[in-house]
Short mmCIF file of C-alpha atoms in Angstrom, two decimals:
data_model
loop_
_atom_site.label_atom_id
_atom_site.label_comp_id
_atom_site.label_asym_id
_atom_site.label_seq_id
_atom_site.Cartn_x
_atom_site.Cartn_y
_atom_site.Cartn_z
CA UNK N 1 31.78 91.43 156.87
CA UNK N 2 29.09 92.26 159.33
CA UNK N 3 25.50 93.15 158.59
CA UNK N 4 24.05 96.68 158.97
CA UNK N 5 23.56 97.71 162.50
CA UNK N 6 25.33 95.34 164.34
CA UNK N 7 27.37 96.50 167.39
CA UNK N 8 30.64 94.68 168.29
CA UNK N 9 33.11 96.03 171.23
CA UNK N 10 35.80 97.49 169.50
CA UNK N 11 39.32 95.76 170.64
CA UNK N 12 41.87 97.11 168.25
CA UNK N 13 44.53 99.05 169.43
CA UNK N 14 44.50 101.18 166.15
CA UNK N 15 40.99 102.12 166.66
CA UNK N 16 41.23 102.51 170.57
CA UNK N 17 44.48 104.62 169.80
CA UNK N 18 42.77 107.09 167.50
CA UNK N 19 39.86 107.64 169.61
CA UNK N 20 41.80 108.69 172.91
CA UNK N 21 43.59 111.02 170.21
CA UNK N 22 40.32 112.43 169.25
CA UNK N 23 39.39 112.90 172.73
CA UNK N 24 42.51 114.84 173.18
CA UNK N 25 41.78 117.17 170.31
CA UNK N 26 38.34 117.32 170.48
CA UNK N 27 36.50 120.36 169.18
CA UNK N 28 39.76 121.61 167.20
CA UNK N 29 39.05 119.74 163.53
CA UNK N 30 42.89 118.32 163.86
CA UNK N 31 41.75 114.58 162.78
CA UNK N 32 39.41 116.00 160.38
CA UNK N 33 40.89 114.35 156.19
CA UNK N 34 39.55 116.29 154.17
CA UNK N 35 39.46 116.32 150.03
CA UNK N 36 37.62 118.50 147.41
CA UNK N 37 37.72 117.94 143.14
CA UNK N 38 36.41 120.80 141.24
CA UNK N 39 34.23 118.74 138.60
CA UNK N 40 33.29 120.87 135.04
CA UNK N 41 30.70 119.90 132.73
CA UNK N 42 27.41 118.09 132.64
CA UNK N 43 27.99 116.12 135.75
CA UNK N 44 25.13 113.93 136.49
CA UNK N 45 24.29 114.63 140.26
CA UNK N 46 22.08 111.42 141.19
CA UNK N 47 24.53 108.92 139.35
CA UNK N 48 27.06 110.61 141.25
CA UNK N 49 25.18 110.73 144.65
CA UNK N 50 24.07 106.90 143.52
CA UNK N 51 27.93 105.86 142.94
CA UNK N 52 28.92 107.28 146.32
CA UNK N 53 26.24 105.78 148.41
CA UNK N 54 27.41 102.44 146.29
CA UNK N 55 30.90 103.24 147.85
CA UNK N 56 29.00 103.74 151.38
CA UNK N 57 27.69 100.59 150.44
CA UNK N 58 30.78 98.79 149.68
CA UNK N 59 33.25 99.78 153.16
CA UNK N 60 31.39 99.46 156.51
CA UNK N 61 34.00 101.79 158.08
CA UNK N 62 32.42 104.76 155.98
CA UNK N 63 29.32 103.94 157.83
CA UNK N 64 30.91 103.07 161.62
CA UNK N 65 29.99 105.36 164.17
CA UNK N 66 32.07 105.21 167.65
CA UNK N 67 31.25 105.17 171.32
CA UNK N 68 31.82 104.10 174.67
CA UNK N 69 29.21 102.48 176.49
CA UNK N 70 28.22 102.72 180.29
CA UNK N 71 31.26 100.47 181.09
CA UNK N 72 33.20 102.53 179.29
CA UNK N 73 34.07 100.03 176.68
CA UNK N 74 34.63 101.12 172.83
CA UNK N 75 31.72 100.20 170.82
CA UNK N 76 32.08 100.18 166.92
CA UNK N 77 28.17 100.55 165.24
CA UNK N 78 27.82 99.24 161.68
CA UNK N 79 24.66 101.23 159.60
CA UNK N 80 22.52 101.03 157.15
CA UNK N 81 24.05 103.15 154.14
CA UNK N 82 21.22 105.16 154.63
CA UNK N 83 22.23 106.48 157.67
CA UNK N 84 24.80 108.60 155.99
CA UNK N 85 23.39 111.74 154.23
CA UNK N 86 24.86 112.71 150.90
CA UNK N 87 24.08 116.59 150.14
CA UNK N 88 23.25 118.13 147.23
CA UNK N 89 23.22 121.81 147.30
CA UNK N 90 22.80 124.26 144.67
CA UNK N 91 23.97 127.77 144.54
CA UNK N 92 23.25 129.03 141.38
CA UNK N 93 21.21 131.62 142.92
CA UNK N 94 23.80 132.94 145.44
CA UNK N 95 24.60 136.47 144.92
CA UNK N 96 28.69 134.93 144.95
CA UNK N 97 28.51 130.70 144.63
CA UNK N 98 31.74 131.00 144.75
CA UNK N 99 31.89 132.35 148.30
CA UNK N 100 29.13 130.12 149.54
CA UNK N 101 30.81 127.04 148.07
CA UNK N 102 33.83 127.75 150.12
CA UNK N 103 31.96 128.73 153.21
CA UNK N 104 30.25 125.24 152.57
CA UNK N 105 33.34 123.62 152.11
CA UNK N 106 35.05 125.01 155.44
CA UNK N 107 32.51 123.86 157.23
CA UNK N 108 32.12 120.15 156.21
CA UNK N 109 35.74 119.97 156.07
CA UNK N 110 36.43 121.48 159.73
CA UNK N 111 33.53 120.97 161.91
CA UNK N 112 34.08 118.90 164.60
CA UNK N 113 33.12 115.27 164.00
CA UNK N 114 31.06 113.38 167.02
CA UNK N 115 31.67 109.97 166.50
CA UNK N 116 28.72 108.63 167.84
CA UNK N 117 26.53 109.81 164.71
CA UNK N 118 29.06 110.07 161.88
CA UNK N 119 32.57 109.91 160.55
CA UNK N 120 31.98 110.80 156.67
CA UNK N 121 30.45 113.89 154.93
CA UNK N 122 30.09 113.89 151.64
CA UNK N 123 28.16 117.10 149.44
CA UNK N 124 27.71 118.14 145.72
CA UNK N 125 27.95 121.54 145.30
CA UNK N 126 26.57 122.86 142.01
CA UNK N 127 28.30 126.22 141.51
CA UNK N 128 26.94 126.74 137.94
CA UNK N 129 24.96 124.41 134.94
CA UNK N 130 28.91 122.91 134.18
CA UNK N 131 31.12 123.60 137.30
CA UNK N 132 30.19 121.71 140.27
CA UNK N 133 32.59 120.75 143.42
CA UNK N 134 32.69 117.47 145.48
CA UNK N 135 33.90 117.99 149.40
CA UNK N 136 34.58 114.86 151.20
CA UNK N 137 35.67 114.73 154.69
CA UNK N 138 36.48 111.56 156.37
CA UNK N 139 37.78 111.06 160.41
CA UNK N 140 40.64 109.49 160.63
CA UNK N 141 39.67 106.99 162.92
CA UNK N 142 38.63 105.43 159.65
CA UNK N 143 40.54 107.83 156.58
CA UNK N 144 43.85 107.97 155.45
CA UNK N 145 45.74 108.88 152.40
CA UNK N 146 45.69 105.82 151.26
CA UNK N 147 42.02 105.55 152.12
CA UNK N 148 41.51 108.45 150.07
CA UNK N 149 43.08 107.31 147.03
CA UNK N 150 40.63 103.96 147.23
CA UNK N 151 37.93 105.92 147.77
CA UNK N 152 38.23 108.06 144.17
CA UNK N 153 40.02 105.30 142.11
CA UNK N 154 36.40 103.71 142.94
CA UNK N 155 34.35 105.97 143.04
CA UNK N 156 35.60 106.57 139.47
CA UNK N 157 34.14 102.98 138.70
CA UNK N 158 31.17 103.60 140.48
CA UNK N 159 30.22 106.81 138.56
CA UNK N 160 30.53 105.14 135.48
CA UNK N 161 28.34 102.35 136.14
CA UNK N 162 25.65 104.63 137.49
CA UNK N 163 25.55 106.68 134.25
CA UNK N 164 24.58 103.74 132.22
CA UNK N 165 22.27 102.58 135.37
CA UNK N 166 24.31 99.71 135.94
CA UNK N 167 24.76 97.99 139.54
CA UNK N 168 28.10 99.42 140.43
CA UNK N 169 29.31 96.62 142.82
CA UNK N 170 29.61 94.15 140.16
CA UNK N 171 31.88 95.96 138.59
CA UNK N 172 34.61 95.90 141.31
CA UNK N 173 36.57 93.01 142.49
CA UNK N 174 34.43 91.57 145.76
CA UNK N 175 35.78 93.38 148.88
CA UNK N 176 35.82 89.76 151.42
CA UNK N 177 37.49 91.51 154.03
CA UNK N 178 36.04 94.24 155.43
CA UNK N 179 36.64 96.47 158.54
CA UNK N 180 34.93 93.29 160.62
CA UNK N 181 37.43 91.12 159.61
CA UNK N 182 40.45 93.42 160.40
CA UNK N 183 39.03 93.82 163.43
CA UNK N 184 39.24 90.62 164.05
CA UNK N 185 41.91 90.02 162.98
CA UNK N 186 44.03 92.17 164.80
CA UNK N 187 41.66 91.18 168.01
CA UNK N 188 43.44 87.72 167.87
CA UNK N 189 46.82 88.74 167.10
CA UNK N 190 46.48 90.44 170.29
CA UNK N 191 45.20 87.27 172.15
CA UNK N 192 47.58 85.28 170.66
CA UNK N 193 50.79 86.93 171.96
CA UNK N 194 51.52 87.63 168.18
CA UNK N 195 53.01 91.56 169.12
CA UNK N 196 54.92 90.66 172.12
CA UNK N 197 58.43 90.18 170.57
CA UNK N 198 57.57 93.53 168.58
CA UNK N 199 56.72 95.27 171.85
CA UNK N 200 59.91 94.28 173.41
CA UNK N 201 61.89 95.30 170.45
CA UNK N 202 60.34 98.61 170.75
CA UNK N 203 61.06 99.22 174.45
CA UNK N 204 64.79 98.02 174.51
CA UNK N 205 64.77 100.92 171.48
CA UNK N 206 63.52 103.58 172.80
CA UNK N 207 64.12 103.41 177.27
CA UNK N 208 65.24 106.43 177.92
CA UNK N 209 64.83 108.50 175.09
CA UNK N 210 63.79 112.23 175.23
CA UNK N 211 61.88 114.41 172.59
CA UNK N 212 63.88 116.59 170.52
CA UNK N 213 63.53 119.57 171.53
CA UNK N 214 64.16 122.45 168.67
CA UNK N 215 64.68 125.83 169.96
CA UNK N 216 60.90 127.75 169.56
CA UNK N 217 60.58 131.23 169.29
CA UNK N 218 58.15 131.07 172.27
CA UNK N 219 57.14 129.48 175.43
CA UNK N 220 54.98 125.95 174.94
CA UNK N 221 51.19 126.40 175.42
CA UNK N 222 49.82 124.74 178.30
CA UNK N 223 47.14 124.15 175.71
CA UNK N 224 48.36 123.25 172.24
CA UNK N 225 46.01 124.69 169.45
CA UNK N 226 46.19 123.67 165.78
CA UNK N 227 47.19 126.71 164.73
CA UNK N 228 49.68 126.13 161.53
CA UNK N 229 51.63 127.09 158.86
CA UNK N 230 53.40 125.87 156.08
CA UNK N 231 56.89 126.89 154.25
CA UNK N 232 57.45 124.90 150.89
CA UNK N 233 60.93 124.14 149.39
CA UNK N 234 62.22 121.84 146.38
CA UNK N 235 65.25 119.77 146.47
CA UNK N 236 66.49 119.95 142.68
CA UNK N 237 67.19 116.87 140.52
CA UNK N 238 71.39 117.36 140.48
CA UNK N 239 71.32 117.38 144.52
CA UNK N 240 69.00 114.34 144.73
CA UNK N 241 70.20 112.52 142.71
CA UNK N 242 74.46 112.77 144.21
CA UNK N 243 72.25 111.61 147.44
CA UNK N 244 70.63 109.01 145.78
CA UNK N 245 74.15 107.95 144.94
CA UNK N 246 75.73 108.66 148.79
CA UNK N 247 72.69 106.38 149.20
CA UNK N 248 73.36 103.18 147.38
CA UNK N 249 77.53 103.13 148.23
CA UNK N 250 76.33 102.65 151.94
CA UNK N 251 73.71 100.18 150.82
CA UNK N 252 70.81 102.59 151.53
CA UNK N 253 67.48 103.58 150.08
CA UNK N 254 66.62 107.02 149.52
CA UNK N 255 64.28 107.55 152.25
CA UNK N 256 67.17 106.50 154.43
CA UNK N 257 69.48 109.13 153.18
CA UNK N 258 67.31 111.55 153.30
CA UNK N 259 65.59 110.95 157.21
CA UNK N 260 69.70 110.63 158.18
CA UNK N 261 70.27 114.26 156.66
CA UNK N 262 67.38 115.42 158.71
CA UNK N 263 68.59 113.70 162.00
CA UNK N 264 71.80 115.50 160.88
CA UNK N 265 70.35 118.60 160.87
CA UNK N 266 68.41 118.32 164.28
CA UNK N 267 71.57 117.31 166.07
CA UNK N 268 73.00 120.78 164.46
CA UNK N 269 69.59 122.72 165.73
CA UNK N 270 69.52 121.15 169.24
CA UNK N 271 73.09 119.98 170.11
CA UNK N 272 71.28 116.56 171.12
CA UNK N 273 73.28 113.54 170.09
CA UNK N 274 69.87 111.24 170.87
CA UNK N 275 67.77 111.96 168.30
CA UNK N 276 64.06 110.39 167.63
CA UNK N 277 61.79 110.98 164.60
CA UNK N 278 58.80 109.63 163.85
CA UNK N 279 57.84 108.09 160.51
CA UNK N 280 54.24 107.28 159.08
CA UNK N 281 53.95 103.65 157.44
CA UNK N 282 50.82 102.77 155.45
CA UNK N 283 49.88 99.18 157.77
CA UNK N 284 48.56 97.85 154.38
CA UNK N 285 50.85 95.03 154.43
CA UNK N 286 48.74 92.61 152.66
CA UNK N 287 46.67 92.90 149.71
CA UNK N 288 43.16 92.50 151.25
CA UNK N 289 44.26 95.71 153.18
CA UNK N 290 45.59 97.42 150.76
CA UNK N 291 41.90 97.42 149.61
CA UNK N 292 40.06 98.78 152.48
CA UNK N 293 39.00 102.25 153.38
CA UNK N 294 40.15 102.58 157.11
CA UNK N 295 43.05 104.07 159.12
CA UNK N 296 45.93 101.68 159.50
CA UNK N 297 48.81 104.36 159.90
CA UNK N 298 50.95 103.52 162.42
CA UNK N 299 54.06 105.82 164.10
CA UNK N 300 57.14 104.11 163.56
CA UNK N 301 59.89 105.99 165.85
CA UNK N 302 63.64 106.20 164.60
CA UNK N 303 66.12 106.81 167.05
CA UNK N 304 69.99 107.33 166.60
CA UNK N 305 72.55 108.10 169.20
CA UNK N 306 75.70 108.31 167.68
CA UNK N 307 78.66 110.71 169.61
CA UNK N 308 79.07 113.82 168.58
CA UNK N 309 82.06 114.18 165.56
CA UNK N 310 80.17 111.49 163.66
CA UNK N 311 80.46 110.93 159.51
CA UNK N 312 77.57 111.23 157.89
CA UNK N 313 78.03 108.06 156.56
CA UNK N 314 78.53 106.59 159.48
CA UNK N 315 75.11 108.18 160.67
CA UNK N 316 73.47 106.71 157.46
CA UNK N 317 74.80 102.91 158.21
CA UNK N 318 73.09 103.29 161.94
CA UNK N 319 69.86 105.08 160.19
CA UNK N 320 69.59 102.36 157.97
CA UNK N 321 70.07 99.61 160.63
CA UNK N 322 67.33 101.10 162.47
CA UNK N 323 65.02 101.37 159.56
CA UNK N 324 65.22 98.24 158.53
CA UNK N 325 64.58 96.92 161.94
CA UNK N 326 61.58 99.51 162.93
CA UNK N 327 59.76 98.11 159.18
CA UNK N 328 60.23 94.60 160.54
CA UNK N 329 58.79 95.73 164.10
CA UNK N 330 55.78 98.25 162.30
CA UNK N 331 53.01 95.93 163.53
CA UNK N 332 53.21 97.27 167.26
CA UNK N 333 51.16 100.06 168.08
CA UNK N 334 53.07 103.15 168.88
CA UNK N 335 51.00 104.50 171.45
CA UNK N 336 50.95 101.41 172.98
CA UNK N 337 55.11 101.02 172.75
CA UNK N 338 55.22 104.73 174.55
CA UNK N 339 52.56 103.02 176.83
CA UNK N 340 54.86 99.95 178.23
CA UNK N 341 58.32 102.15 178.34
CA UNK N 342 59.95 101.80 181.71
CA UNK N 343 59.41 105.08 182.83
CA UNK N 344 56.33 106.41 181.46
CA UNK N 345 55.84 109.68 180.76
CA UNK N 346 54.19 112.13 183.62
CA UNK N 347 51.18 113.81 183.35
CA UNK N 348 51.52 116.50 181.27
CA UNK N 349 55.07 115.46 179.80
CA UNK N 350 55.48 115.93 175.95
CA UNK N 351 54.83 113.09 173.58
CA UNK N 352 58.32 111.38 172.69
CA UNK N 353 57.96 112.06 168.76
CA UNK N 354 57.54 116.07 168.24
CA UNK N 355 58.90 115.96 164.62
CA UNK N 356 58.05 113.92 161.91
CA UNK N 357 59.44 112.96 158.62
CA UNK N 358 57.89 111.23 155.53
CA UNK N 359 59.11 110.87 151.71
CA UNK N 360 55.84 110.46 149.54
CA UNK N 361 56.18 107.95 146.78
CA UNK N 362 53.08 106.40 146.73
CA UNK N 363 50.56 108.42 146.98
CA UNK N 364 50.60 110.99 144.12
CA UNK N 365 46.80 110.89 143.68
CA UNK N 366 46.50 111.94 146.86
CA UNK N 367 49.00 114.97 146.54
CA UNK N 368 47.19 116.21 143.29
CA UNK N 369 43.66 116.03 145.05
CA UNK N 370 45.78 118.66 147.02
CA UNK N 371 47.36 120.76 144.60
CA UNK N 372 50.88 118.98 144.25
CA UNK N 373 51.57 116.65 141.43
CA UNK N 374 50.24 113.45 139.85
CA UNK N 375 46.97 112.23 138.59
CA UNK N 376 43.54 113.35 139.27
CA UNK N 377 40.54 111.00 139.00
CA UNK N 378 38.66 111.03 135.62
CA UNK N 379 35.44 110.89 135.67
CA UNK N 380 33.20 109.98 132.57
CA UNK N 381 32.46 113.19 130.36
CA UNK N 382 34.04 115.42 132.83
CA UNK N 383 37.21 117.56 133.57
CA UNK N 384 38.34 117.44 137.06
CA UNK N 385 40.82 120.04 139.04
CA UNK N 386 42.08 119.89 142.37
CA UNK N 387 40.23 122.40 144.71
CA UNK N 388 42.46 122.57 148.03
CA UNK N 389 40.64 122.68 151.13
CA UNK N 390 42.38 125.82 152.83
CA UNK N 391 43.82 125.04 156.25
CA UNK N 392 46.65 123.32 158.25
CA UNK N 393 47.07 121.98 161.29
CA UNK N 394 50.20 120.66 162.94
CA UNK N 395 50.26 118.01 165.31
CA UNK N 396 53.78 117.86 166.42
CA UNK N 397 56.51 121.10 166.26
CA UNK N 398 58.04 120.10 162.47
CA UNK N 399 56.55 118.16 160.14
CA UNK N 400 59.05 117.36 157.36
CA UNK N 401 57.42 116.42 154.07
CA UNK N 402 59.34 115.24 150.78
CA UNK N 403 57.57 114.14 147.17
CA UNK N 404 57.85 114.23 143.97
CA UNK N 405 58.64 117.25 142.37
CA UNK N 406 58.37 119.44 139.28
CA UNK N 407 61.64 118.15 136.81
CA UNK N 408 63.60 115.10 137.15
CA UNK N 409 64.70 113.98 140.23
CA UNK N 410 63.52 117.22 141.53
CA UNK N 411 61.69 116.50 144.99
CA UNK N 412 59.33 119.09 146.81
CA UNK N 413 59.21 119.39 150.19
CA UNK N 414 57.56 121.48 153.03
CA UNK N 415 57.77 121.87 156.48
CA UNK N 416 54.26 122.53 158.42
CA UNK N 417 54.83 124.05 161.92
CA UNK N 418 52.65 125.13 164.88
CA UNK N 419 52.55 128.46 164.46
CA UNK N 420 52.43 129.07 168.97
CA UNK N 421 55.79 127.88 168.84
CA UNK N 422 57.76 129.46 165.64
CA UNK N 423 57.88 132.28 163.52
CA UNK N 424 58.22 132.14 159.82
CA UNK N 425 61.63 133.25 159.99
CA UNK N 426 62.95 130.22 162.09
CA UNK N 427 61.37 127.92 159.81
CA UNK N 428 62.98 129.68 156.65
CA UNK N 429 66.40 128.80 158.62
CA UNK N 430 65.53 125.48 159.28
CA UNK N 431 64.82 125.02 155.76
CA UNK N 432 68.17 126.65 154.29
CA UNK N 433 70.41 124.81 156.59
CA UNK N 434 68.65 121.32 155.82
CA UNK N 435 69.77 122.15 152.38
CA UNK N 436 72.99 122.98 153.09
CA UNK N 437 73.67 120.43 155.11
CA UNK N 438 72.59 118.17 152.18
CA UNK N 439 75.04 120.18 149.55
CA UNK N 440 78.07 119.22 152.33
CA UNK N 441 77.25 115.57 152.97
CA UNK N 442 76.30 115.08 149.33
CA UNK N 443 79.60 116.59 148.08
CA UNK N 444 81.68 114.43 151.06
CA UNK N 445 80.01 111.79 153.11
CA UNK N 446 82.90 111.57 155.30
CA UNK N 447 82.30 114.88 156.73
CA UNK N 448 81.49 115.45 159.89
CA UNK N 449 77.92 116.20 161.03
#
């Protein structure tokens, strides 16, 4: 791990990739992560602000700042944990805390980040004597779900320690790999040839594939804004779990079964036979990164063109086929893949992945932080409730969504949409027929989609 303020060129195509993206969107907020935990009782504000600068401490990335220099070349700067302000604010004499607290929270969560100074803010907001909230907003040049779920699970640790004015970091396993040695690492696996084959897998996949294009209720922007909205929907435990069945006689995993229904359903919406959807993997594909706080998402693209007439299951068998072989290929950089097609895509062409789809499994701490299920951190002496940050954005036209849900087997979904392109109407549609669709192929697997 490198020392405080040192400067190193920055060489990874993750981190290259997510700072043209921020470019792209800059001044809109859309890479903006953030989380807020409503915290009740006698919270201790300095161990707490001591336990997060401990964290700060702990994962360099939280203290990176970004920026090109006069060659243009990405520079990644390494600070002093001091260099990132922790805020303590009290309102207990606000006509309405509860007001300013969200004004607060907006703010922190939505603002804008400029690389070159920051990409973390982190506040305490004391509401009254026993109810406090704690708003943390990461980029996501360097936050992720997963990130997020690292960052409480230790800053649970952390918190205790402080309360008993113990040194924190001795407490939690030694972090030897940091966001130096990633870079680094992924630096030589560049040099090295390492990603070639994966490129060229990637390519021969996806030449000549087109966007799906789902019919919009108006004309496409010339400028996209982030303007979203969400429509939420369960899956109940009877229906998921004939699926999960349809699933394992074709020899395929849940996710499969469920990403071939929605390429089903697309092919119903569009009439397109060739059919591409992105899919988010976690890149923590060894244990030393499955301990760091950084983005490693990568965009893995899943493409099926089978004829028209085709049997669900016979969709399935060529879903799962191309699953398996995009996990086994999830080290290449998907920007870079679109990068090195053979025709690349004009000036002012739309991306090749404009709907996404994702089954969350393992990340449930993550989905409570944001009002859905699972477990909340605990910290010592206090109760904790989620306190959603309001606010969507939508980066491509549907965003598909599935987790665990309220009963058995149940699974909840939602769709978030740009709301330039669709009303809330189409969406509803889209929504019912997915369902449907899943009843039919559920009940008969042979049918045709």
């Amino acid at each position: 791990m490198t020392g405080p303020g040192a400067i190193r060129p920055l060489a990874t195509a993750a981190q290259a990739r997510l700072w043209a993206a921020e470019q792209v969107t800059a001044g809109t907020g859309e890479l903006n992560v953030p989380v807020a935990l409503r915290l009740h009782g006698p919270l201790d504000s300095d161990a707490l602000v001591r336990a997060v600068r401990a964290l700060i401490t702990r994962h360099e990335s939280l203290r990176s700042t970004f920026a090109l220099d006069t060659r243009g070349r990405l520079r990644w700067t390494a600070h002093v944990p001091e260099h990132v302000p922790v805020h303590v604010v009290d309102l207990t004499d606000r006509s309405d805390p509860h007001a300013a607290a969200q004004r607060f929270i907006e703010d922190i969560a939505w603002r804008p980040f400029d690389l070159a100074s920051e990409v973390l803010r982190t506040a305490v907001l004391t509401l009254a004597p026993d109810d406090h909230v704690l708003v943390c907003t990461g980029h996501h040049v360097v936050f992720d779900d997963w990130s997020v779920a690292v960052f409480f699970r230790e800053l649970e640790v952390l918190y205790a320690a402080a309360l008993r004015g113990l040194d924190g970091a001795r407490m939690l396993p030694p972090l030897t790999f940091g966001y130096t040695e990633l870079s680094f690492e992924e630096q030589r696996l560049r040099s090295r040839g390492a990603l070639d084959e994966q490129m060229a897998y990637w390519v021969g996949q996806l030449a000549g594939a087109e966007p799906v294009a789902v019919p919009a209720d108006r004309p496409r922007p010339a400028v996209r804004t982030a303007h979203a909205d969400e429509h939420p929907f369960a899956l109940p435990g009877p229906l998921v779990t004939r699926l999960d069945e349809v699933g394992r006689t074709c020899g395929a995993s849940p996710f499969m079964t469920l990403l071939a229904g929605f390429h089903a359903l697309l092919r119903r919406w569009t009439g397109q036979t060739d059919i591409t959807v992105g899919t988010l993997v976690t890149g923590r594909t060894t244990p030393e990164r499955e301990k760091l706080i950084t983005c490693l998402v990568n965009t893995l693209a899943i493409r099926s063109t089978a004829p028209a007439g085709v049997a669900f299951a016979d969709l399935l068998a060529g879903i799962r086929h191309r699953t398996l072989d995009a996990f086994a290929h999830q080290e290449a950089p998907y920007d870079q893949v679109v990068a090195a097609l053979p025709e690349p895509a004009p000036a002012g062409r739309r991306p090749l992945v404009q709907v996404t789809f994702e089954l969350q499994n393992t990340t449930t701490d993550v989905a409570a932080l944001r009002g859905g299920r699972g477990e909340l951190p605990v910290f010592r002496g206090l109760s904790t409730a989620a306190h959603p940050v309001p606010r969507l954005t939508a980066r491509h036209d549907l965003e598909l969504a599935l987790g665990t849900g309220a009963g058995d087997a149940e699974l909840s979904g939602r769709v978030v949409y740009p709301t330039d392109l669709f009303d809330a109407g189409t969406i509803t549609a889209v929504v019912r027929d997915f369902r449907a669709l899943l009843d039919e192929v559920a009940a008969d697997p042979l049918r045709a989609v």
